[in-house]
Amino acid sequence: MTLELRGITKRFGALVANDHIDLTVRAGEIHCLLGENGAGKSTLMNVLYGLYTADEGEVLIDGVVQRFSGPGDAMAAGIGMVHQHFMLIPVFTVAENVMLGHEETLSGGRLDLPAARAKVREIATRFGFHVDPDAVVEDLPVGVQQRVEIIKALSRDARVIVFDEPTAVLTPQETDELMAIMRQLKDSGAAIVFITHKLREVREVADRITVVRRGAVVGEAEPGASDAELAALMVGRPVELTVRKDAPVRRDTGLQVQDLVVTDERGTVVVDGASFAVDGGEVLVIAGVQGNGQTELAEALVGLQRARSGSIRLDGRELVGLSVRRILEAGVGFVPEDRNVDGLVGDFSVAENLVLNRLDGPPFARRGMLQLGTRDEFARTKVDEFDIRTQGIETPVGRLSGGNQQKVVLARELSRDLRLFVAAQPTRGVDVGSIEFIHKRIVATRDAGVPVVVLSTELDEAVALGDRILVMYRGRVVGIVPSTTPRDVLGLMMAGIAPERTGAA
Amino acid sequence: MTTLAPVPASDPMTEGARQVTVVSRKAPIAFAAVTALVALLLLVAPRDGSTRFRFSDEGDLLRLPDVAVPGMVTAWVGVAVAAAVVAAGAVLAARRRRVPVVLTLVLVLALLVAFLAWAGAGSSRDFSVARLIGGSILLAVPIVFGALGGVIGERVGVVNIAIEGQLLAGAFCAAVAASLSGSAVVGVVAAVLAGALVALVLGVFTITYRVNQVIVGVVLNVLVVGLTSFLYSQVLVPGAERLNETDRFAPVAIPGLSSIPIVGPALFEQSVLVYVMYLAVPAVWFAMFRTRWGLRLRAVGEHPKAADTVGIKVERTRYRALLVAGGIVGIGGAFYTVVSVSSFGKEMTAGAGFIALAAVIFGKWDPVRAALAALLFGFASNLEGALSVVGAPVPSQFMLMLPYVVTILAVAGLVGRSRAPAASGEPYTKE
Amino acid sequence: MSHAAPQDPRGGQAAATDATPGAPGDVVADAEVPLTDTDVVHSRHGGTGPADPRWSEAFTRIVSGGWAVSLGAVLLAVLGGSIMIAVTDEAVRTASGYFFSRPSDTLGAVGSAVGNSYAALFRGAVWDYRADDVATAIRPLTSSLTFATPLIAAGLGVALAFRAGLFNIGGQGQILVAAAAAGWVGFGADLPWPLHMLLAMAVGIAAGALWAGIAGLLKATTGAHEVIVTIMLNYVAFYLLSWLLATPGLLQAPGSANPKTPPTAQSALMPDLLGPRYNLHLGFVFALLAVAGVWWLLHRSTLGFTFRAVGENPSAARVAGVDVGRTTVSAMLVAGGLLGLAGTSQVLGQVTTGFGSDIDAGIGFDAITVALLGRSSPLGVLAASILFGAFKAGGSAMQASQGVPIEIVLVVQSLIVLFIAAPPLVRAVFRLPQPGRRRPPRSRSRRDRKAVTA
């Protein structure tokens, strides 16, 4: 079976997400769709899967034009999809999730659950998974949930299977297993579309590679192409991700974290006995595959997550047990992972957002009254200093671009008198120009003698920005190593394999 | 030189994340609190004399003798049983086991007996057990139908604050249709349509126009009150004979079942709508948890986007479920004007829709539990009458208040853990 | 031009789910609409608590709908009311019996039924043009303002809660407990005016605040949804008041078996503003002060700033060091206090001869509609309250002179809110332009210069 996309164009208002994209996928091959986040890959696949309707262009299967009015039609045509964010009902069992949408029934309209269980077992055995059909999905680890997604697609006899950024939530080892599954699927005659922005994975499994940039196909490449070639195609200019910085000048004071344990509301330990120290004047990057406790660790530092045990000392002062407000007052600056959810109030103006956490007293508030004049003056200064491109200080911050929004957060946090700076994924969803600016400001903060903790899932950023790198796996600190550590060692650490303590750090 | 060694005891693929078990002690605590309250009542306000329970009425085939028990002793026995249940619950919780529903029922029953024995002590009148049960059923019928509709709505992702409006619209239309046609059955059909019509309006605004569901629900209630009251004054009052005088359903005794002692007449000598209720509760449960319709409905209420990606039409599913739910609530509305009384009156549902909403939450979005909760609330309302007969020193208003207080405790998580369908209340926007 | 600028390969606004695509700062259309790249974090927060984005979305919609839509909604609703009056009118129905032989009769009957009704409404609400002198003619207007008085205070209470992201459906209960408390001081205490009045007001406002505070406290500590809790508290308050009114020695008037209180003492009354000919009382002034106070609170005080921050984005507020739980409780306390003011103005100004358990007179629910129509802004609430006050005053007049049941007001009122809540519907009917497309013009030169230097 051959799947062909011809001249697909999809616009959102004035925005062209897909611009006349052509793509052909054949049975028995793995076709990689490579591109940066936001290049238009997911939009294209949502068109293919019937979630979006294309403005122009057509989808052909074995040369026949298809009309998909919804995912149901796409599935009927043999297209399956493993979504980046699993499309599973958390409170349903595996069998229920697999049967949903094409349920078979017994007499009296009863659901045929035994048949669904049998089907799950059959497919799982075929590919050597271990999945209990009666397990409730929300209780399963992420990797297993992804297999349920694959079983779901296969149970509908999908001949084309689209994997949308499947490795974002996986450890390197789980990723390897996924690659093996993809090859197995390919050998059984399926056509695989593999969407990713990670070059290494592409080289490993791809039979053909299509690179997408800014909504358009910018080139095709052979699996043998070098990283540099692929990266250049993807980004459109040579990438340089080095941050110029001097050797750290350490100060004695700083952050000491000892045996920190954090649990989520269901009692699962998300940070498991973390201990580390950050001196004034150094950047510690906390790295690891997403979802291994880094977020919770950062949130515990600012009091957003309650520590179950352990201590966090800043310049000798205990922070555990203090409210967020008190910790902010103690001089902790924080750039949250998702600025739209945690960092900014979208409908508030730039000026209001710049003083969001500074309204407890002078100069922006006196006796419970807002000091609007002082605030506006401050805002104008910061807009200039941080090069925030906005219509004016009264513009709602939600109308700014990602990079400029992040600068608002940064300006707010760095304008305070800091004794510790914590930045979670500071450059996520930010344009290249702003990335450089943000990196420079972080290094400047370090140079001013402030201990800096940066969370990053991007290994490149971790290596470029950090003086030392702390890798987390399943809530535990696998190790703390210099940023000069070879990448393969860092990669193994991200899979939970620790460098022996005598060796590194 | 860097050598690598695995972190001890971590086989990444098999080992789940470490758990620190958080045991919810809320249920045993709530049990204990209620038991202690009743015990306190007995201590503070002891009453002399005996309490009489009547188990059969004049016409019954099998006559059982009345039972007179010493009030305070019986009450304390009830409290003791309740205390035993509390202890059992505590043991189960300590062993991290779930407290079964049966235990809860025993506790409720024991405390009820204790309370009744205390309240009726020394009174010259007696409690008619048959009337206690039968009256509760009658008061509970609209609440049960309302709760069933509410459960369906929330399970598919639409919070239905407008149950009250649906009941009222059902009552109104049943009255008019039954009066005009002379047939109570036609009245019920009209009520079903009326309930579905209110649901349709709710659907148009919440599903199609994505207006906040609470706003629409609140406003629809006001709209239905306004419409029915306006039409009542303007049309029904002048033409009362033709438009507002129904032939009610007569009670039908089910042969055999109705002659069971004590509960027979109370449960099985009722009008046909009560039997419809008996069937509706298991039917809704079956449809919701055992059929394709129910699976898809719950999927849409939990994760609409996931449902969409497997080809389920989210909006259509929501509309259909909402219409069915509205129809079911409509039957409850018809109960007012073709069973309870034979004419419509302004705002005659008097908040039953909100008790139904309370039952939905107290019943944890489960049709059977919600129906049981509705029965409990019906019982509380009915007790008001029984207590005033025996002259108990409990103000009726507090009995009437009970369902609402219990629901507040339930949503505050003090009575078990409630977990609403994840996408309930959320409009679905397909990008 | 802009292509020379560094591009944003990671989807500059991919994160800005609610941001208008192509907002300032994003030069070209390279960004993908943020379906998949960002909602992971949203879902992490979205499912965890009552602070769901859906509420804030609703509030945004309420607040930003545009006044044209409000006007359209009112027109549509009045039209709906007219149809109801016409089809239920006796004369119209008689005439429609022979519609096809003399259609003009039907149309005439419709015209006179609707026309007379609205004329009566106008006479009852604004200006009685049949009156002999001006003093009598303006009485309806003052009567509308009297009806508006508790609506203003109550509407402010609901609106303020809205702004803090809270749905206060418990107006009825808060008014009832406030009325009970204020009434108890009002006839029980023996103090000179104005001390007595002020004390009664303070006690009533405090009672309303505490009653609402229960819902706030439960939400803050256990996550119990305030919609359910406030609804249930309405009934608890109702039965509590019923019990107080039925129990001798508590609120029941001595020597009476009716569930009714004694009259409010003279020294506790809110005096008439315009003399005894008009029933407009001092409560109206308090309500106007409340409008100013709430405006100041929301826009000039730190407390109001935290209210709005929590209402718009509780997660960000929490990260900024705001104690969301405490803010929730404070917001409910202030909201309940405002509803308490409505309750006190009922018993100290409006129903002064003793009251029963219907003292709330539906104001608790009217307050919700007022807040929605007024788009949760203090001045909007003021305007909406006066409109609804006029409907109430005029509705009574309409019932008296035309026999049109006053419930028509409820119908019109709820239709207004339904239409307001669904702007697309009203826009479709009146062919109004869609919002959101109008973006502020960008100052191109400045932006481009900056883009190059970036």
PDB file of C-alpha atoms in Angstrom, chain B residues 181-387:
ATOM      1  CA  SER B 181     -55.840  14.158  26.136  1.00  0.00           C
ATOM      2  CA  GLY B 182     -57.346  12.671  29.235  1.00  0.00           C
ATOM      3  CA  SER B 183     -54.531  10.169  29.350  1.00  0.00           C
ATOM      4  CA  ALA B 184     -51.755  10.098  31.892  1.00  0.00           C
ATOM      5  CA  VAL B 185     -49.582   8.184  29.450  1.00  0.00           C
ATOM      6  CA  VAL B 186     -49.740  11.048  26.966  1.00  0.00           C
ATOM      7  CA  GLY B 187     -48.741  13.285  29.855  1.00  0.00           C
ATOM      8  CA  VAL B 188     -45.626  11.238  30.505  1.00  0.00           C
ATOM      9  CA  VAL B 189     -44.710  11.309  26.810  1.00  0.00           C
ATOM     10  CA  ALA B 190     -45.092  15.087  26.819  1.00  0.00           C
ATOM     11  CA  ALA B 191     -42.928  15.328  29.919  1.00  0.00           C
ATOM     12  CA  VAL B 192     -40.206  13.270  28.275  1.00  0.00           C
ATOM     13  CA  LEU B 193     -40.279  15.597  25.291  1.00  0.00           C
ATOM     14  CA  ALA B 194     -40.232  18.652  27.551  1.00  0.00           C
ATOM     15  CA  GLY B 195     -37.241  17.378  29.498  1.00  0.00           C
ATOM     16  CA  ALA B 196     -35.460  16.624  26.249  1.00  0.00           C
ATOM     17  CA  LEU B 197     -36.307  20.070  24.915  1.00  0.00           C
ATOM     18  CA  VAL B 198     -34.698  21.774  27.906  1.00  0.00           C
ATOM     19  CA  ALA B 199     -31.733  19.451  27.389  1.00  0.00           C
ATOM     20  CA  LEU B 200     -31.599  20.469  23.758  1.00  0.00           C
ATOM     21  CA  VAL B 201     -31.391  24.142  24.690  1.00  0.00           C
ATOM     22  CA  LEU B 202     -28.702  23.276  27.231  1.00  0.00           C
ATOM     23  CA  GLY B 203     -26.892  21.393  24.485  1.00  0.00           C
ATOM     24  CA  VAL B 204     -27.138  24.158  21.907  1.00  0.00           C
ATOM     25  CA  PHE B 205     -25.608  26.673  24.273  1.00  0.00           C
ATOM     26  CA  THR B 206     -23.026  24.494  25.971  1.00  0.00           C
ATOM     27  CA  ILE B 207     -21.997  22.155  23.171  1.00  0.00           C
ATOM     28  CA  THR B 208     -22.455  24.229  20.045  1.00  0.00           C
ATOM     29  CA  TYR B 209     -21.843  27.701  21.445  1.00  0.00           C
ATOM     30  CA  ARG B 210     -19.559  26.510  24.259  1.00  0.00           C
ATOM     31  CA  VAL B 211     -21.115  28.752  26.849  1.00  0.00           C
ATOM     32  CA  ASN B 212     -20.142  27.943  30.402  1.00  0.00           C
ATOM     33  CA  GLN B 213     -22.320  25.055  31.517  1.00  0.00           C
ATOM     34  CA  VAL B 214     -23.040  26.394  34.980  1.00  0.00           C
ATOM     35  CA  ILE B 215     -24.236  29.714  33.607  1.00  0.00           C
ATOM     36  CA  VAL B 216     -26.558  28.051  31.129  1.00  0.00           C
ATOM     37  CA  GLY B 217     -27.889  25.682  33.767  1.00  0.00           C
ATOM     38  CA  VAL B 218     -28.625  28.424  36.251  1.00  0.00           C
ATOM     39  CA  VAL B 219     -30.250  30.616  33.636  1.00  0.00           C
ATOM     40  CA  LEU B 220     -32.321  27.778  32.197  1.00  0.00           C
ATOM     41  CA  ASN B 221     -33.780  27.139  35.627  1.00  0.00           C
ATOM     42  CA  VAL B 222     -34.851  30.756  35.880  1.00  0.00           C
ATOM     43  CA  LEU B 223     -36.196  30.650  32.331  1.00  0.00           C
ATOM     44  CA  VAL B 224     -38.296  27.560  32.973  1.00  0.00           C
ATOM     45  CA  VAL B 225     -39.619  28.964  36.244  1.00  0.00           C
ATOM     46  CA  GLY B 226     -40.503  32.172  34.417  1.00  0.00           C
ATOM     47  CA  LEU B 227     -42.135  30.440  31.466  1.00  0.00           C
ATOM     48  CA  THR B 228     -44.157  27.924  33.437  1.00  0.00           C
ATOM     49  CA  SER B 229     -45.277  30.477  36.021  1.00  0.00           C
ATOM     50  CA  PHE B 230     -46.206  32.966  33.323  1.00  0.00           C
ATOM     51  CA  LEU B 231     -48.164  30.400  31.355  1.00  0.00           C
ATOM     52  CA  TYR B 232     -49.724  29.069  34.533  1.00  0.00           C
ATOM     53  CA  SER B 233     -51.091  32.473  35.518  1.00  0.00           C
ATOM     54  CA  GLN B 234     -51.957  33.504  32.005  1.00  0.00           C
ATOM     55  CA  VAL B 235     -53.337  30.293  30.523  1.00  0.00           C
ATOM     56  CA  LEU B 236     -53.725  27.446  33.023  1.00  0.00           C
ATOM     57  CA  VAL B 237     -55.599  29.348  35.712  1.00  0.00           C
ATOM     58  CA  PRO B 238     -58.300  30.695  33.369  1.00  0.00           C
ATOM     59  CA  GLY B 239     -58.690  27.324  31.655  1.00  0.00           C
ATOM     60  CA  ALA B 240     -58.039  25.100  34.634  1.00  0.00           C
ATOM     61  CA  GLU B 241     -60.705  22.510  33.884  1.00  0.00           C
ATOM     62  CA  ARG B 242     -59.561  21.883  30.369  1.00  0.00           C
ATOM     63  CA  LEU B 243     -55.824  22.413  30.782  1.00  0.00           C
ATOM     64  CA  ASN B 244     -54.841  21.572  34.330  1.00  0.00           C
ATOM     65  CA  GLU B 245     -56.793  18.625  35.637  1.00  0.00           C
ATOM     66  CA  THR B 246     -55.216  15.257  35.021  1.00  0.00           C
ATOM     67  CA  ASP B 247     -56.352  11.699  35.554  1.00  0.00           C
ATOM     68  CA  ARG B 248     -53.642  10.276  37.743  1.00  0.00           C
ATOM     69  CA  PHE B 249     -52.078   6.849  37.448  1.00  0.00           C
ATOM     70  CA  ALA B 250     -53.727   4.512  39.925  1.00  0.00           C
ATOM     71  CA  PRO B 251     -51.542   2.309  42.120  1.00  0.00           C
ATOM     72  CA  VAL B 252     -51.121  -1.195  40.738  1.00  0.00           C
ATOM     73  CA  ALA B 253     -50.412  -4.036  43.112  1.00  0.00           C
ATOM     74  CA  ILE B 254     -48.001  -6.591  41.781  1.00  0.00           C
ATOM     75  CA  PRO B 255     -49.426 -10.002  42.635  1.00  0.00           C
ATOM     76  CA  GLY B 256     -47.264 -11.890  45.077  1.00  0.00           C
ATOM     77  CA  LEU B 257     -44.663  -9.239  45.689  1.00  0.00           C
ATOM     78  CA  SER B 258     -47.135  -6.817  47.156  1.00  0.00           C
ATOM     79  CA  SER B 259     -48.120  -9.262  49.884  1.00  0.00           C
ATOM     80  CA  ILE B 260     -44.612  -9.559  51.290  1.00  0.00           C
ATOM     81  CA  PRO B 261     -44.862  -8.422  54.898  1.00  0.00           C
ATOM     82  CA  ILE B 262     -43.725  -4.924  55.798  1.00  0.00           C
ATOM     83  CA  VAL B 263     -42.150  -3.886  52.501  1.00  0.00           C
ATOM     84  CA  GLY B 264     -44.630  -5.420  50.057  1.00  0.00           C
ATOM     85  CA  PRO B 265     -47.318  -2.753  50.034  1.00  0.00           C
ATOM     86  CA  ALA B 266     -44.737   0.000  50.361  1.00  0.00           C
ATOM     87  CA  LEU B 267     -42.726  -1.107  47.376  1.00  0.00           C
ATOM     88  CA  PHE B 268     -45.076  -3.054  45.155  1.00  0.00           C
ATOM     89  CA  GLU B 269     -48.398  -1.352  45.412  1.00  0.00           C
ATOM     90  CA  GLN B 270     -47.399   1.774  43.594  1.00  0.00           C
ATOM     91  CA  SER B 271     -48.180   3.592  40.397  1.00  0.00           C
ATOM     92  CA  VAL B 272     -46.590   2.504  37.170  1.00  0.00           C
ATOM     93  CA  LEU B 273     -43.979   5.289  37.237  1.00  0.00           C
ATOM     94  CA  VAL B 274     -42.475   3.813  40.393  1.00  0.00           C
ATOM     95  CA  TYR B 275     -42.018   0.522  38.571  1.00  0.00           C
ATOM     96  CA  VAL B 276     -40.479   2.412  35.685  1.00  0.00           C
ATOM     97  CA  MET B 277     -38.016   3.804  38.214  1.00  0.00           C
ATOM     98  CA  TYR B 278     -37.186   0.308  39.505  1.00  0.00           C
ATOM     99  CA  LEU B 279     -36.339  -0.664  35.941  1.00  0.00           C
ATOM    100  CA  ALA B 280     -34.644   2.590  34.976  1.00  0.00           C
ATOM    101  CA  VAL B 281     -31.893   2.442  37.596  1.00  0.00           C
ATOM    102  CA  PRO B 282     -30.424  -0.944  36.571  1.00  0.00           C
ATOM    103  CA  ALA B 283     -31.109  -0.146  32.929  1.00  0.00           C
ATOM    104  CA  VAL B 284     -29.064   3.060  33.062  1.00  0.00           C
ATOM    105  CA  TRP B 285     -26.316   1.271  34.945  1.00  0.00           C
ATOM    106  CA  PHE B 286     -26.229  -1.508  32.359  1.00  0.00           C
ATOM    107  CA  ALA B 287     -26.259   0.901  29.451  1.00  0.00           C
ATOM    108  CA  MET B 288     -23.502   2.953  30.974  1.00  0.00           C
ATOM    109  CA  PHE B 289     -21.084   0.198  31.935  1.00  0.00           C
ATOM    110  CA  ARG B 290     -21.877  -2.712  29.686  1.00  0.00           C
ATOM    111  CA  THR B 291     -22.792  -1.330  26.286  1.00  0.00           C
ATOM    112  CA  ARG B 292     -21.064   0.426  23.437  1.00  0.00           C
ATOM    113  CA  TRP B 293     -23.202   3.504  24.030  1.00  0.00           C
ATOM    114  CA  GLY B 294     -21.996   3.722  27.607  1.00  0.00           C
ATOM    115  CA  LEU B 295     -18.350   3.106  26.788  1.00  0.00           C
ATOM    116  CA  ARG B 296     -18.353   5.864  24.214  1.00  0.00           C
ATOM    117  CA  LEU B 297     -20.317   8.168  26.474  1.00  0.00           C
ATOM    118  CA  ARG B 298     -17.812   7.751  29.284  1.00  0.00           C
ATOM    119  CA  ALA B 299     -14.893   8.126  26.893  1.00  0.00           C
ATOM    120  CA  VAL B 300     -16.283  11.444  25.695  1.00  0.00           C
ATOM    121  CA  GLY B 301     -16.735  12.622  29.269  1.00  0.00           C
ATOM    122  CA  GLU B 302     -13.232  11.628  30.313  1.00  0.00           C
ATOM    123  CA  HIS B 303     -11.084  12.555  27.335  1.00  0.00           C
ATOM    124  CA  PRO B 304     -13.047  13.927  24.392  1.00  0.00           C
ATOM    125  CA  LYS B 305     -10.026  14.367  22.188  1.00  0.00           C
ATOM    126  CA  ALA B 306      -9.025  10.745  22.576  1.00  0.00           C
ATOM    127  CA  ALA B 307     -12.557   9.747  21.691  1.00  0.00           C
ATOM    128  CA  ASP B 308     -12.394  11.977  18.634  1.00  0.00           C
ATOM    129  CA  THR B 309      -9.186  10.333  17.450  1.00  0.00           C
ATOM    130  CA  VAL B 310     -10.846   6.929  17.384  1.00  0.00           C
ATOM    131  CA  GLY B 311     -13.650   8.257  15.246  1.00  0.00           C
ATOM    132  CA  ILE B 312     -16.288   9.002  17.892  1.00  0.00           C
ATOM    133  CA  LYS B 313     -18.240  12.151  17.137  1.00  0.00           C
ATOM    134  CA  VAL B 314     -17.899  14.054  20.394  1.00  0.00           C
ATOM    135  CA  GLU B 315     -20.600  16.643  19.889  1.00  0.00           C
ATOM    136  CA  ARG B 316     -23.111  14.167  18.534  1.00  0.00           C
ATOM    137  CA  THR B 317     -22.473  11.791  21.435  1.00  0.00           C
ATOM    138  CA  ARG B 318     -22.968  14.611  23.887  1.00  0.00           C
ATOM    139  CA  TYR B 319     -26.186  15.781  22.268  1.00  0.00           C
ATOM    140  CA  ARG B 320     -27.650  12.293  22.179  1.00  0.00           C
ATOM    141  CA  ALA B 321     -26.761  11.483  25.763  1.00  0.00           C
ATOM    142  CA  LEU B 322     -28.074  14.826  26.912  1.00  0.00           C
ATOM    143  CA  LEU B 323     -31.404  14.290  25.155  1.00  0.00           C
ATOM    144  CA  VAL B 324     -31.780  10.834  26.693  1.00  0.00           C
ATOM    145  CA  ALA B 325     -30.902  12.286  30.088  1.00  0.00           C
ATOM    146  CA  GLY B 326     -33.412  15.095  29.619  1.00  0.00           C
ATOM    147  CA  GLY B 327     -36.119  12.602  28.742  1.00  0.00           C
ATOM    148  CA  ILE B 328     -35.407  10.574  31.858  1.00  0.00           C
ATOM    149  CA  VAL B 329     -35.568  13.670  34.041  1.00  0.00           C
ATOM    150  CA  GLY B 330     -38.828  14.541  32.287  1.00  0.00           C
ATOM    151  CA  ILE B 331     -40.406  11.306  33.571  1.00  0.00           C
ATOM    152  CA  GLY B 332     -39.524  12.459  37.061  1.00  0.00           C
ATOM    153  CA  GLY B 333     -41.268  15.734  36.324  1.00  0.00           C
ATOM    154  CA  ALA B 334     -44.386  13.945  35.132  1.00  0.00           C
ATOM    155  CA  PHE B 335     -44.536  12.217  38.508  1.00  0.00           C
ATOM    156  CA  TYR B 336     -45.620  15.496  40.101  1.00  0.00           C
ATOM    157  CA  THR B 337     -48.687  16.023  37.960  1.00  0.00           C
ATOM    158  CA  VAL B 338     -49.843  12.537  36.978  1.00  0.00           C
ATOM    159  CA  VAL B 339     -49.048  10.657  40.197  1.00  0.00           C
ATOM    160  CA  SER B 340     -48.586  12.931  43.221  1.00  0.00           C
ATOM    161  CA  VAL B 341     -51.300  15.443  42.508  1.00  0.00           C
ATOM    162  CA  SER B 342     -53.522  16.063  39.530  1.00  0.00           C
ATOM    163  CA  SER B 343     -52.636  19.618  38.636  1.00  0.00           C
ATOM    164  CA  PHE B 344     -49.636  21.858  38.060  1.00  0.00           C
ATOM    165  CA  GLY B 345     -48.686  24.562  40.527  1.00  0.00           C
ATOM    166  CA  LYS B 346     -46.103  27.323  40.345  1.00  0.00           C
ATOM    167  CA  GLU B 347     -42.582  26.150  41.174  1.00  0.00           C
ATOM    168  CA  MET B 348     -44.014  22.879  42.439  1.00  0.00           C
ATOM    169  CA  THR B 349     -40.701  21.021  42.178  1.00  0.00           C
ATOM    170  CA  ALA B 350     -39.401  23.145  45.068  1.00  0.00           C
ATOM    171  CA  GLY B 351     -35.729  22.390  44.744  1.00  0.00           C
ATOM    172  CA  ALA B 352     -35.952  18.644  44.032  1.00  0.00           C
ATOM    173  CA  GLY B 353     -33.674  19.179  41.056  1.00  0.00           C
ATOM    174  CA  PHE B 354     -30.966  20.465  43.316  1.00  0.00           C
ATOM    175  CA  ILE B 355     -31.388  17.506  45.655  1.00  0.00           C
ATOM    176  CA  ALA B 356     -30.970  15.348  42.543  1.00  0.00           C
ATOM    177  CA  LEU B 357     -27.772  17.214  41.743  1.00  0.00           C
ATOM    178  CA  ALA B 358     -26.682  16.548  45.303  1.00  0.00           C
ATOM    179  CA  ALA B 359     -27.480  12.850  44.818  1.00  0.00           C
ATOM    180  CA  VAL B 360     -25.361  12.772  41.668  1.00  0.00           C
ATOM    181  CA  ILE B 361     -22.352  13.976  43.599  1.00  0.00           C
ATOM    182  CA  PHE B 362     -23.061  12.032  46.766  1.00  0.00           C
ATOM    183  CA  GLY B 363     -23.509   8.965  44.559  1.00  0.00           C
ATOM    184  CA  LYS B 364     -20.129   9.555  42.953  1.00  0.00           C
ATOM    185  CA  TRP B 365     -21.483   9.778  39.402  1.00  0.00           C
ATOM    186  CA  ASP B 366     -22.687   6.208  39.535  1.00  0.00           C
ATOM    187  CA  PRO B 367     -26.335   5.532  38.622  1.00  0.00           C
ATOM    188  CA  VAL B 368     -26.979   2.957  41.338  1.00  0.00           C
ATOM    189  CA  ARG B 369     -25.258   4.885  44.111  1.00  0.00           C
ATOM    190  CA  ALA B 370     -26.921   8.096  42.989  1.00  0.00           C
ATOM    191  CA  ALA B 371     -30.307   6.380  43.136  1.00  0.00           C
ATOM    192  CA  LEU B 372     -29.523   5.119  46.637  1.00  0.00           C
ATOM    193  CA  ALA B 373     -28.494   8.613  47.644  1.00  0.00           C
ATOM    194  CA  ALA B 374     -31.756   9.920  46.214  1.00  0.00           C
ATOM    195  CA  LEU B 375     -33.647   7.358  48.291  1.00  0.00           C
ATOM    196  CA  LEU B 376     -31.743   8.435  51.389  1.00  0.00           C
ATOM    197  CA  PHE B 377     -32.617  12.055  50.715  1.00  0.00           C
ATOM    198  CA  GLY B 378     -36.227  11.067  50.090  1.00  0.00           C
ATOM    199  CA  PHE B 379     -36.195   9.257  53.403  1.00  0.00           C
ATOM    200  CA  ALA B 380     -34.845  12.324  55.184  1.00  0.00           C
ATOM    201  CA  SER B 381     -37.611  14.461  53.726  1.00  0.00           C
ATOM    202  CA  ASN B 382     -40.215  11.878  54.638  1.00  0.00           C
ATOM    203  CA  LEU B 383     -38.914  11.565  58.172  1.00  0.00           C
ATOM    204  CA  GLU B 384     -39.918  15.152  58.715  1.00  0.00           C
ATOM    205  CA  GLY B 385     -43.566  14.103  58.572  1.00  0.00           C
ATOM    206  CA  ALA B 386     -43.105  10.973  60.657  1.00  0.00           C
ATOM    207  CA  LEU B 387     -41.299  12.865  63.387  1.00  0.00           C
TER     208      LEU B 387
END
